[in-house]
Coordinates of C-alpha atoms in Angstrom, one line a residue:
M1 CA 182.4 86.1 138.0
R2 CA 184.8 83.8 136.3
S3 CA 186.2 86.7 134.1
E4 CA 186.8 89.0 137.0
T5 CA 188.7 86.3 139.0
K6 CA 191.0 85.7 136.1
Y7 CA 191.9 89.4 135.7
I8 CA 192.7 89.8 139.4
V9 CA 195.0 86.8 139.6
I10 CA 197.1 87.8 136.6
P11 CA 198.5 91.1 138.1
L12 CA 199.2 89.6 141.4
T13 CA 201.2 86.9 139.8
A14 CA 203.1 89.4 137.7
A15 CA 203.9 91.5 140.8
M16 CA 205.3 88.5 142.6
F17 CA 207.5 87.8 139.6
L18 CA 208.6 91.5 139.6
M19 CA 209.5 91.4 143.2
A20 CA 211.5 88.2 142.7
G21 CA 213.2 89.8 139.7
S22 CA 214.1 93.0 141.7
H23 CA 215.5 90.9 144.5
A24 CA 217.6 88.9 142.1
A25 CA 218.7 92.1 140.4
A26 CA 219.8 93.4 143.7
Q27 CA 221.9 90.4 144.2
T28 CA 223.3 90.4 140.7
N29 CA 223.3 93.7 139.0
D30 CA 224.7 92.5 135.7
L31 CA 221.6 90.0 134.9
K32 CA 218.7 91.6 133.0
K33 CA 215.5 89.5 131.9
E34 CA 212.2 90.4 130.5
V35 CA 209.1 88.1 131.1
Q36 CA 205.9 88.4 129.2
V37 CA 202.8 86.4 130.1
V38 CA 200.3 85.6 127.2
R39 CA 197.0 83.7 127.5
P40 CA 194.7 82.7 124.6
Y41 CA 191.3 84.3 124.3
E42 CA 188.4 82.1 125.4
P43 CA 185.1 83.4 123.9
S44 CA 181.8 82.3 125.6
I45 CA 178.2 82.6 124.6
S46 CA 175.4 82.7 127.1
D47 CA 172.4 80.3 126.9
A48 CA 169.4 81.4 124.8
N49 CA 165.7 80.2 124.9
K50 CA 164.0 79.6 121.6
I51 CA 160.5 80.6 120.9
N52 CA 158.7 77.4 119.8
L53 CA 155.6 78.8 118.2
Q54 CA 154.1 77.5 114.9
P55 CA 152.2 79.9 112.7
K56 CA 148.5 79.3 112.3
I57 CA 146.6 80.1 109.2
I58 CA 142.9 80.5 109.6
D59 CA 141.2 79.8 106.3
T60 CA 137.6 81.1 106.3
I61 CA 136.8 79.7 102.8
K62 CA 136.6 75.9 102.2
V63 CA 136.5 74.5 98.7
N64 CA 135.2 71.0 98.2
P65 CA 136.4 69.5 94.9
N66 CA 133.7 67.9 92.8
F67 CA 134.6 66.1 89.6
T68 CA 133.9 63.0 87.6
Y69 CA 136.1 60.6 85.8
S70 CA 135.9 57.5 83.6
I71 CA 138.3 54.8 82.5
I72 CA 138.3 53.5 79.0
Q73 CA 138.8 49.7 79.2
R74 CA 141.1 48.4 76.5
P75 CA 142.5 44.9 76.7
I76 CA 146.2 44.6 76.4
E77 CA 147.1 42.0 73.9
T78 CA 150.1 39.9 74.6
Y79 CA 151.9 37.8 72.1
F80 CA 153.9 35.6 74.5
S81 CA 153.5 31.9 74.0
P82 CA 155.0 29.7 76.8
T83 CA 157.0 26.7 75.7
P84 CA 155.1 23.5 76.8
L85 CA 156.7 21.3 79.4
S86 CA 156.6 17.6 79.3
A87 CA 155.0 15.8 82.3
A88 CA 157.4 14.9 85.1
R89 CA 157.9 11.2 85.5
M90 CA 157.9 10.1 89.2
V91 CA 159.9 7.1 90.1
S92 CA 157.8 4.9 92.3
E93 CA 159.3 3.5 95.5
P94 CA 160.3 -0.1 95.3
L95 CA 157.9 -2.5 97.2
P96 CA 159.5 -4.3 100.1
D97 CA 160.1 -8.0 99.8
L98 CA 157.4 -9.6 102.0
H99 CA 158.8 -13.1 102.2
M100 CA 155.3 -14.6 102.4
S101 CA 156.5 -18.2 103.0
Y102 CA 158.5 -19.6 105.9
M103 CA 159.7 -22.8 107.5
R104 CA 160.2 -23.4 111.3
V105 CA 161.8 -26.3 113.1
G106 CA 162.5 -26.7 116.8
I107 CA 163.1 -29.2 119.6
G108 CA 162.5 -29.0 123.4
N109 CA 163.8 -30.6 126.6
T110 CA 161.0 -33.1 126.7
A111 CA 161.9 -34.6 123.2
T112 CA 159.4 -32.1 121.7
P113 CA 159.8 -31.8 118.0
L114 CA 158.1 -28.8 116.2
A115 CA 157.8 -28.4 112.5
E116 CA 155.9 -25.8 110.5
A117 CA 155.8 -24.8 106.9
Y118 CA 153.7 -22.0 105.5
L119 CA 153.5 -21.4 101.7
S120 CA 151.9 -18.4 100.1
S121 CA 151.7 -16.7 96.7
N122 CA 153.5 -13.5 96.0
R123 CA 152.0 -10.0 96.2
N124 CA 149.1 -9.7 93.8
K125 CA 146.1 -7.3 93.8
D126 CA 143.7 -9.9 92.4
Y127 CA 144.3 -13.1 94.4
L128 CA 146.1 -14.8 97.2
Y129 CA 146.5 -18.5 97.9
G130 CA 148.6 -20.7 100.1
A131 CA 148.8 -23.6 102.5
W132 CA 150.4 -24.6 105.8
V133 CA 151.4 -27.7 107.7
K134 CA 152.0 -27.8 111.4
F135 CA 153.2 -30.6 113.6
F136 CA 153.9 -30.7 117.3
N137 CA 154.7 -33.6 119.5
T138 CA 155.7 -34.1 123.2
S139 CA 156.7 -37.3 125.0
S140 CA 157.0 -35.9 128.5
K141 CA 156.3 -37.6 131.9
L142 CA 154.1 -35.8 134.3
E143 CA 154.1 -36.0 138.1
L144 CA 150.7 -36.7 139.7
T145 CA 149.8 -35.4 143.1
N146 CA 150.9 -38.7 144.7
N147 CA 154.4 -38.0 143.2
L148 CA 154.0 -40.9 140.7
K149 CA 155.2 -40.0 137.3
V150 CA 153.2 -41.2 134.3
K151 CA 153.8 -40.9 130.5
A152 CA 151.7 -38.2 128.9
P153 CA 152.4 -38.2 125.1
A154 CA 150.5 -35.7 123.0
S155 CA 150.6 -34.4 119.4
N156 CA 148.9 -32.0 117.1
I157 CA 148.7 -32.0 113.3
D158 CA 147.2 -29.1 111.4
I159 CA 146.9 -29.0 107.6
M160 CA 145.1 -26.3 105.6
A161 CA 144.9 -24.8 102.1
F162 CA 143.3 -21.4 101.4
G163 CA 142.5 -19.0 98.6
K164 CA 141.3 -15.5 98.2
R165 CA 140.0 -13.7 95.1
M166 CA 139.5 -9.9 95.0
F167 CA 137.0 -8.5 92.5
N168 CA 135.7 -4.9 92.2
Q169 CA 134.5 -4.2 95.7
K170 CA 133.9 -8.0 96.3
I171 CA 135.9 -10.7 97.9
L172 CA 135.6 -14.5 97.6
L173 CA 137.4 -16.6 100.3
G174 CA 137.7 -20.3 100.9
D175 CA 139.7 -22.9 102.8
I176 CA 139.9 -26.6 103.4
G177 CA 141.7 -28.3 106.2
F178 CA 142.3 -31.3 108.5
T179 CA 143.4 -31.4 112.2
Q180 CA 144.2 -34.2 114.4
N181 CA 144.7 -34.1 118.2
N182 CA 146.1 -37.1 120.0
R183 CA 146.0 -37.4 123.8
T184 CA 146.5 -40.0 126.5
Y185 CA 144.2 -40.6 129.5
Y186 CA 147.1 -40.5 131.9
G187 CA 145.2 -39.2 135.0
Y188 CA 143.5 -41.6 137.4
F189 CA 142.1 -41.7 141.0
F190 CA 145.3 -42.8 142.7
E191 CA 143.8 -42.9 146.2
N192 CA 142.6 -46.4 145.4
P193 CA 145.8 -48.5 145.5
A194 CA 144.0 -51.3 143.6
L195 CA 143.7 -49.3 140.4
T196 CA 145.9 -49.7 137.5
P197 CA 146.9 -46.6 135.4
S198 CA 145.5 -46.7 131.9
N199 CA 147.3 -46.3 128.6
D200 CA 144.1 -45.5 126.7
K201 CA 144.6 -42.9 124.0
Q202 CA 142.3 -40.5 122.3
S203 CA 142.5 -39.3 118.7
I204 CA 140.2 -36.5 117.5
N205 CA 140.1 -35.9 113.8
R206 CA 138.3 -33.0 112.1
F207 CA 137.9 -32.3 108.4
A208 CA 136.6 -28.8 107.6
A209 CA 135.7 -26.6 104.6
N210 CA 134.6 -23.0 104.5
L211 CA 133.4 -20.7 101.7
E212 CA 132.6 -16.9 102.0
F213 CA 131.6 -14.1 99.7
K214 CA 131.2 -10.5 100.7
T215 CA 131.1 -7.0 99.3
T216 CA 133.2 -4.0 100.5
N217 CA 131.3 -1.0 99.2
K218 CA 132.3 2.2 101.0
D219 CA 129.5 4.2 99.3
S220 CA 126.6 4.7 101.7
A221 CA 124.1 4.4 98.8
S222 CA 125.2 0.8 98.1
I223 CA 124.0 -2.3 99.9
N224 CA 126.6 -4.5 101.4
Y225 CA 125.9 -8.2 101.8
H226 CA 127.8 -11.3 103.2
A227 CA 127.1 -14.9 102.4
Q228 CA 128.9 -17.8 104.1
T229 CA 128.7 -21.6 104.4
N230 CA 130.7 -23.9 106.7
F231 CA 131.1 -27.6 107.0
Y232 CA 133.0 -30.0 109.2
H233 CA 133.0 -33.7 110.1
L234 CA 134.5 -34.8 113.4
T235 CA 135.3 -38.3 114.7
D236 CA 137.2 -39.8 117.6
R237 CA 138.7 -43.2 118.6
Y238 CA 135.5 -44.3 120.4
D239 CA 132.8 -44.0 117.7
L240 CA 131.9 -40.4 118.3
Q241 CA 130.9 -38.5 115.2
E242 CA 129.5 -35.1 114.4
T243 CA 128.7 -33.4 111.1
M244 CA 127.9 -29.7 111.0
V245 CA 126.6 -27.7 108.0
T246 CA 125.7 -24.0 108.3
G247 CA 124.6 -21.3 106.0
L248 CA 124.5 -17.5 106.8
F249 CA 123.4 -14.4 104.9
N250 CA 123.3 -10.8 106.1
L251 CA 123.0 -7.4 104.4
N252 CA 123.1 -3.8 105.6
K253 CA 122.6 -0.3 104.1
Y254 CA 123.0 3.3 105.2
F255 CA 120.0 5.7 105.2
G256 CA 121.5 9.0 106.0
Q257 CA 123.2 8.7 109.4
E258 CA 121.5 5.4 110.3
Q259 CA 122.4 1.9 109.2
F260 CA 119.9 -0.9 109.0
G261 CA 120.6 -4.6 108.5
G262 CA 119.7 -8.1 109.3
E263 CA 121.1 -11.7 109.4
I264 CA 119.6 -15.1 108.9
S265 CA 121.4 -18.4 109.5
F266 CA 120.7 -22.1 109.7
T267 CA 122.9 -24.7 111.4
H268 CA 122.4 -28.4 111.5
Y269 CA 124.4 -30.9 113.7
G270 CA 124.2 -34.7 113.1
R271 CA 125.6 -36.5 116.1
S272 CA 126.2 -40.1 117.0
N273 CA 128.1 -41.8 119.8
P274 CA 128.1 -45.3 121.5
T275 CA 124.8 -44.6 123.2
G276 CA 122.8 -43.4 120.2
S277 CA 122.3 -40.5 117.8
K278 CA 120.7 -37.1 118.1
N279 CA 120.3 -34.2 115.7
N280 CA 120.3 -30.5 116.5
A281 CA 119.1 -27.7 114.2
L282 CA 119.1 -23.9 114.9
L283 CA 117.4 -21.2 112.9
Q284 CA 118.5 -17.6 113.8
I285 CA 117.0 -14.3 112.6
K286 CA 118.7 -11.1 113.7
P287 CA 117.3 -7.7 112.5
W288 CA 119.2 -4.7 113.8
A289 CA 119.7 -0.9 113.4
H290 CA 122.7 1.4 114.1
F291 CA 122.3 5.0 115.0
F292 CA 125.2 7.5 115.0
G293 CA 125.6 11.0 116.4
D294 CA 128.6 13.3 116.9
Q295 CA 129.3 11.9 120.3
W296 CA 126.9 9.0 120.7
H297 CA 126.3 5.5 119.2
A298 CA 123.2 3.4 119.6
Y299 CA 122.4 -0.1 118.5
A300 CA 119.0 -1.9 118.7
G301 CA 118.1 -5.4 117.5
L302 CA 116.3 -8.6 118.2
N303 CA 117.7 -12.2 118.3
I304 CA 115.1 -14.8 117.4
I305 CA 116.3 -18.4 117.7
Y306 CA 114.5 -21.6 117.1
D307 CA 116.4 -24.6 118.7
A308 CA 115.3 -28.1 117.8
N309 CA 117.5 -30.5 119.9
G310 CA 116.4 -34.1 119.6
N311 CA 112.8 -34.2 120.6
V312 CA 112.9 -30.8 122.4
N313 CA 112.0 -27.7 120.5
N314 CA 112.3 -24.1 121.9
T315 CA 111.9 -20.6 120.6
Y316 CA 113.7 -17.7 122.1
F317 CA 113.4 -13.9 121.7
F318 CA 116.4 -11.9 123.0
P319 CA 116.4 -8.1 122.9
R320 CA 119.8 -6.6 122.0
A321 CA 120.7 -3.0 122.7
Y322 CA 123.7 -0.8 123.1
L323 CA 124.2 2.9 123.9
S324 CA 127.5 4.8 124.3
Y325 CA 128.3 8.5 124.7
D326 CA 131.7 10.0 124.2
I327 CA 132.0 12.5 127.0
V328 CA 135.6 13.7 126.5
S329 CA 136.9 13.1 123.0
H330 CA 137.5 9.3 123.2
Y331 CA 139.0 9.6 126.7
I332 CA 135.8 8.7 128.6
I333 CA 133.1 6.7 126.9
P334 CA 130.5 5.2 129.2
Y335 CA 128.1 2.6 127.8
V336 CA 125.2 0.3 128.7
E337 CA 124.2 -2.9 127.0
I338 CA 121.7 -5.8 127.0
D339 CA 122.0 -9.1 125.1
G340 CA 121.1 -12.7 125.0
Y341 CA 122.0 -15.7 122.9
V342 CA 122.2 -19.5 122.6
Q343 CA 125.7 -21.1 123.0
E344 CA 125.9 -24.2 120.7
N345 CA 127.6 -27.0 122.7
S346 CA 128.9 -29.0 119.8
Y347 CA 131.3 -31.9 120.2
S348 CA 133.9 -29.8 118.4
H349 CA 133.5 -26.9 120.8
L350 CA 133.6 -29.0 123.9
L351 CA 136.6 -31.2 122.9
K352 CA 138.7 -28.0 122.3
Q353 CA 138.1 -27.1 125.9
N354 CA 138.7 -30.6 127.3
P355 CA 140.0 -33.4 125.1
W356 CA 139.4 -36.0 127.8
L357 CA 135.6 -35.8 127.5
T358 CA 133.9 -39.2 127.3
S359 CA 132.6 -40.2 123.9
S360 CA 129.1 -40.9 125.3
I361 CA 128.3 -37.4 126.3
D362 CA 124.8 -35.9 125.8
T363 CA 124.9 -32.3 124.6
W364 CA 122.4 -29.5 125.2
N365 CA 122.8 -25.9 124.2
T366 CA 123.5 -23.3 126.9
V367 CA 120.9 -20.4 126.9
Y368 CA 122.1 -17.0 128.1
K369 CA 118.6 -15.7 128.8
L370 CA 119.7 -12.2 129.9
I371 CA 123.0 -10.3 129.9
V372 CA 122.8 -6.8 131.2
G373 CA 125.7 -4.6 132.0
G374 CA 127.7 -1.5 131.3
G375 CA 131.1 0.0 131.6
V376 CA 133.6 2.7 130.7
K377 CA 136.2 2.6 127.9
G378 CA 138.6 5.2 126.5
K379 CA 142.2 6.2 126.9
F380 CA 144.2 8.1 129.5
S381 CA 146.6 9.4 126.9
P382 CA 147.4 8.6 123.2
T383 CA 149.5 5.6 124.4
I384 CA 147.3 4.2 127.2
S385 CA 143.8 2.8 126.7
Y386 CA 141.5 1.1 129.2
H387 CA 138.2 -0.7 129.4
V388 CA 136.2 -1.6 132.5
N389 CA 133.0 -3.6 132.4
A390 CA 130.5 -5.2 134.8
N391 CA 127.6 -7.4 133.9
Y392 CA 125.0 -9.8 135.3
S393 CA 123.9 -12.9 133.4
I394 CA 121.0 -15.4 133.8
I395 CA 122.2 -18.8 132.3
D396 CA 120.2 -21.9 131.7
S397 CA 121.8 -25.3 131.1
L398 CA 125.4 -24.2 131.7
G399 CA 127.6 -27.2 130.9
L400 CA 130.0 -28.1 133.8
M401 CA 132.8 -30.7 133.5
V402 CA 132.7 -33.5 136.1
N403 CA 134.8 -36.6 136.4
T404 CA 133.2 -39.9 135.4
N405 CA 134.2 -43.5 135.0
S406 CA 134.2 -45.6 131.8
D407 CA 135.2 -49.0 133.3
N408 CA 133.5 -50.3 136.4
N409 CA 136.2 -53.0 136.8
N410 CA 138.9 -50.3 136.9
P411 CA 137.3 -47.0 138.1
L412 CA 139.9 -44.5 137.2
F413 CA 137.5 -41.6 136.9
N414 CA 139.8 -40.1 134.2
R415 CA 136.9 -39.2 131.8
F416 CA 134.7 -36.2 131.9
S417 CA 131.0 -35.8 131.3
L418 CA 128.7 -32.7 131.4
L419 CA 126.5 -31.7 134.2
Y420 CA 123.9 -29.0 133.3
E421 CA 123.0 -26.3 135.8
N422 CA 120.9 -23.2 135.9
T423 CA 123.0 -20.4 137.4
E424 CA 123.4 -16.6 137.8
R425 CA 126.8 -15.0 137.2
T426 CA 128.2 -11.6 138.1
T427 CA 131.3 -10.6 136.2
V428 CA 133.6 -7.6 136.7
K429 CA 136.5 -7.3 134.2
G430 CA 139.0 -4.7 133.1
E431 CA 141.7 -4.2 130.5
I432 CA 144.5 -1.7 130.2
A433 CA 147.0 -1.4 127.4
F434 CA 150.2 0.7 127.1
E435 CA 151.9 1.1 123.7
P436 CA 154.3 4.0 123.6
S437 CA 155.8 2.8 120.3
K438 CA 155.6 0.0 117.8
S439 CA 158.4 -1.7 119.5
F440 CA 156.9 -1.8 123.0
L441 CA 153.6 -3.1 124.2
V442 CA 152.1 -4.0 127.6
K443 CA 148.6 -5.5 128.2
L444 CA 146.9 -6.5 131.4
N445 CA 143.4 -8.2 131.6
G446 CA 141.5 -9.3 134.6
A447 CA 138.1 -10.9 135.2
F448 CA 136.4 -11.8 138.5
Y449 CA 133.3 -14.1 138.6
Q450 CA 130.7 -14.9 141.2
Y451 CA 128.2 -17.7 140.6
K452 CA 124.9 -18.5 142.2
T453 CA 123.9 -22.1 141.5
Q454 CA 120.6 -23.8 142.1
K455 CA 121.2 -27.5 142.7
I456 CA 125.0 -27.9 143.2
S457 CA 127.4 -26.4 145.7
H458 CA 130.0 -25.1 143.3
P459 CA 130.3 -24.4 139.5
W460 CA 132.7 -27.3 138.8
H461 CA 136.1 -26.3 137.3
L462 CA 135.2 -22.7 136.8
P463 CA 137.6 -20.2 138.4
D464 CA 136.6 -17.2 140.5
Y465 CA 139.2 -15.0 138.7
E466 CA 141.5 -15.0 135.7
I467 CA 144.3 -12.5 135.1
T468 CA 146.6 -12.4 132.1
G469 CA 149.5 -10.1 131.3
F470 CA 151.6 -9.7 128.2
I471 CA 154.7 -7.7 127.5
Q472 CA 156.5 -7.4 124.1
Y473 CA 159.6 -5.5 123.2
A474 CA 161.6 -5.3 120.0
F475 CA 165.2 -3.9 120.1
R476 CA 166.1 -2.3 116.8
N477 CA 164.2 -5.1 114.9
K478 CA 167.0 -7.5 115.8
L479 CA 165.9 -8.9 119.1
K480 CA 162.3 -9.6 120.0
L481 CA 161.4 -10.4 123.6
N482 CA 158.0 -11.3 125.1
A483 CA 156.6 -12.5 128.4
E484 CA 153.2 -13.9 129.3
V485 CA 151.7 -14.3 132.8
F486 CA 148.5 -16.4 133.6
A487 CA 147.0 -16.3 137.1
V488 CA 143.9 -18.4 137.8
G489 CA 141.9 -18.4 141.0
K490 CA 140.5 -21.3 143.0
R491 CA 138.3 -23.9 141.3
W492 CA 136.2 -26.7 142.7
A493 CA 135.9 -30.3 141.3
K494 CA 133.8 -33.2 142.4
D495 CA 135.8 -36.3 143.4
P496 CA 134.6 -39.9 142.9
N497 CA 132.9 -39.8 146.3
D498 CA 130.8 -36.9 145.1
S499 CA 132.6 -34.6 147.6
P500 CA 133.9 -31.2 146.5
I501 CA 137.6 -30.8 146.3
R502 CA 139.4 -27.5 145.8
L503 CA 141.9 -27.0 143.0
K504 CA 144.5 -24.5 144.1
E505 CA 145.3 -21.2 142.4
Y506 CA 148.2 -21.2 140.1
L507 CA 150.6 -18.8 138.4
D508 CA 152.1 -19.6 135.0
I509 CA 154.9 -17.4 133.5
N510 CA 156.2 -17.9 130.0
L511 CA 159.2 -16.2 128.3
G512 CA 160.2 -16.0 124.7
A513 CA 163.0 -14.5 122.6
E514 CA 163.7 -14.3 118.9
Y515 CA 166.9 -13.1 117.4
V516 CA 166.6 -11.9 113.7
Y517 CA 169.9 -12.9 112.1
N518 CA 169.0 -11.4 108.8
K519 CA 165.9 -10.7 106.7
R520 CA 165.3 -14.4 106.1
M521 CA 166.6 -16.3 109.1
S522 CA 165.9 -16.0 112.8
I523 CA 166.5 -18.1 116.0
F524 CA 163.9 -18.5 118.7
V525 CA 163.8 -19.8 122.3
Y526 CA 160.6 -20.3 124.4
A527 CA 160.6 -21.1 128.1
N528 CA 157.2 -22.1 129.6
N529 CA 156.2 -22.3 133.2
I530 CA 159.6 -21.0 134.3
T531 CA 158.6 -21.1 138.0
G532 CA 157.8 -24.9 137.7
S533 CA 154.3 -24.3 139.0
K534 CA 152.5 -27.6 139.8
Y535 CA 148.8 -27.4 139.1
Q536 CA 145.9 -29.3 137.5
L537 CA 144.1 -27.8 134.6
W538 CA 141.4 -30.4 135.1
Y539 CA 141.0 -32.6 138.2
L540 CA 143.4 -35.6 138.1
Y541 CA 145.2 -34.1 135.1
P542 CA 148.3 -32.1 136.0
T543 CA 150.0 -30.0 133.4
Q544 CA 153.6 -30.0 132.3
R545 CA 156.0 -28.0 134.5
F546 CA 159.1 -26.2 133.3
N547 CA 159.9 -26.9 129.6
M548 CA 161.8 -25.2 126.8
L549 CA 161.6 -25.1 123.1
A550 CA 164.3 -23.7 120.7
G551 CA 164.7 -23.7 117.0
V552 CA 165.2 -21.7 113.8
S553 CA 162.9 -20.2 111.2
Y554 CA 163.6 -19.3 107.6
K555 CA 161.6 -17.1 105.3
F556 CA 161.5 -17.4 101.5

C-alpha cells in the first residue's frame, strides 16, 4: 500500500510543476527550463517465520562400555632439601611498675592527723613480704542532745608485718601485729543536773600472730589441705585480759563430679576481768560434701560443736544444706539453705562493735539454733547483678548492749553491759550492682529485720532496717570520685530508769575524691556526714557531724 501511494503522488506533483512551467512560458516565451525529479531506491524485505525444529535421532542399539584398569604406584622421589630456619625470638612485654609501697599523710578540720606507711617487697614469684604502720587521731568536740559540747578525743594505731612464701602448689603465710584503740567515756546521763561529766579514758591493746599453710592443687586427683593457727592477747585499761589460741585443719578431694571434705578446729579463750576469770573452749567438727551438675549445685554437711564455757558444757548438732538450680544461664538462680552455728562472743569481737563496754562483762556465746531461708540471685544483663534473700532464725543468748553504771557516786550510765535474750528473727535483704565498665560502679544493699523477743520489749540497739549505697567513678584514671550512703532505721535503748527510749533514724552521706597527679603522687579529699546529721550510734554517745580530711599520698 505504501508503494502504490508513492507512485501516485509523484505524477501529480510533476503535472503541477508542468502546469506552472507552461504558465510561466506563456508569460515569458524566451525562458526554457528542464526539471528532473530523482528519488533513491528503498528496498524492503517482508518478515519471515523460522522453523524451530531440532532433529531427533532414534538409536535402537545401546552399547554399555565395560573395561578394567589399574594404576601402577610408583613414588616420586624429590631431592629438595629446605633450608632450616632459626627459631623466632619473641620480645616479652615489659612488666608494669607496681609501686608496691606508699606513704600517706593528711589533716582534717577537727585537728585530725592521719599518717600511713606501707612497705612491700618487689615483684617475685617465690615470696612476698612487707609491713605497714597506720595512725589516726581526732580531737573533736561533740554536741550532746542537751546542746552541751564535750571533748571526745580518739586515736587508732595499727602496726603489722607479714610474709608469704610460694612453693610448688603450696603457700605459707604469716603475720604479726599490734593495734591500739583509745577512746574517752564522753557520754553521760545529762538529765540529772547533779552529775559531773567524766574524763575517763579507755585503751584497748591487742597483740596478734597468725600462721597458715595451704595447698593449691588444681588436679582433681590430688588432695587439698589447709592448716592454720591463730593467737592474740588483749588487754584494756581496767584489768580486762583475754588470750586466744586456735588451731584449724581441713582437707578436701574430688571424686568424679563430687567433692568431699571436712574441717576440725579447736579454740581456747582465757579471760579475766575485775570480777574474776573464766575460760571458754570450743571443739568443732564439720564434715561436708559438694555435688555438682550442669545447672545445679548441692551442699550437705553437719556442724558438730562442743562448747565448754566456764562450768557450763553444751554439745550442738547443726545440719547444713544448700541447693541451687540455674534456670536461665546465670540470669535466674533460685536456692534454699539451712544452717546453724555458735557465735563466739569474745572480748575482742565485742569491743570492736562497742569500745565503751564495761570491763567486768560476763560473756556467753550466741547460738544460732536454726537458720532456714532461700532466695534468688543472678543478673539482669552482663553489667547488672542482683541477689534477694529471706530467712528465719531461732537465736539463743543473743547479746544486747544496755547502758550501765560503773560509779554509784556519779551514775553517768556511760558504760555498756550485755543482756542475753532468746529471740526469733526474720530477715529480708537484697543487693543489686551495676558495673558497665571498670571505671564506673554502683552498689545498693538493704536489709530489713523483725525480732520477736521473749522477756524484753525491744531488741536493744538493733535497727529495724539498714541500707547502704556506694558509687565509684574514675575519669581517665586521673580523677577518682566515690560516694557512700548509710541509712539506719529506728532503734530502742533502755534508759537509766529502765524505760525504753527510741533512737531516731539517721542518714549519713560521705564523699571522696582523689586526683592522680602522676604515677607516684595523688591528692585526696574526704568529706564525711556532709548533711551534718545528728544521731547517736549508741545511747548517750553522739557521733561526729560534718568533718573533712585532706592529704597527699606518694608511691615508691
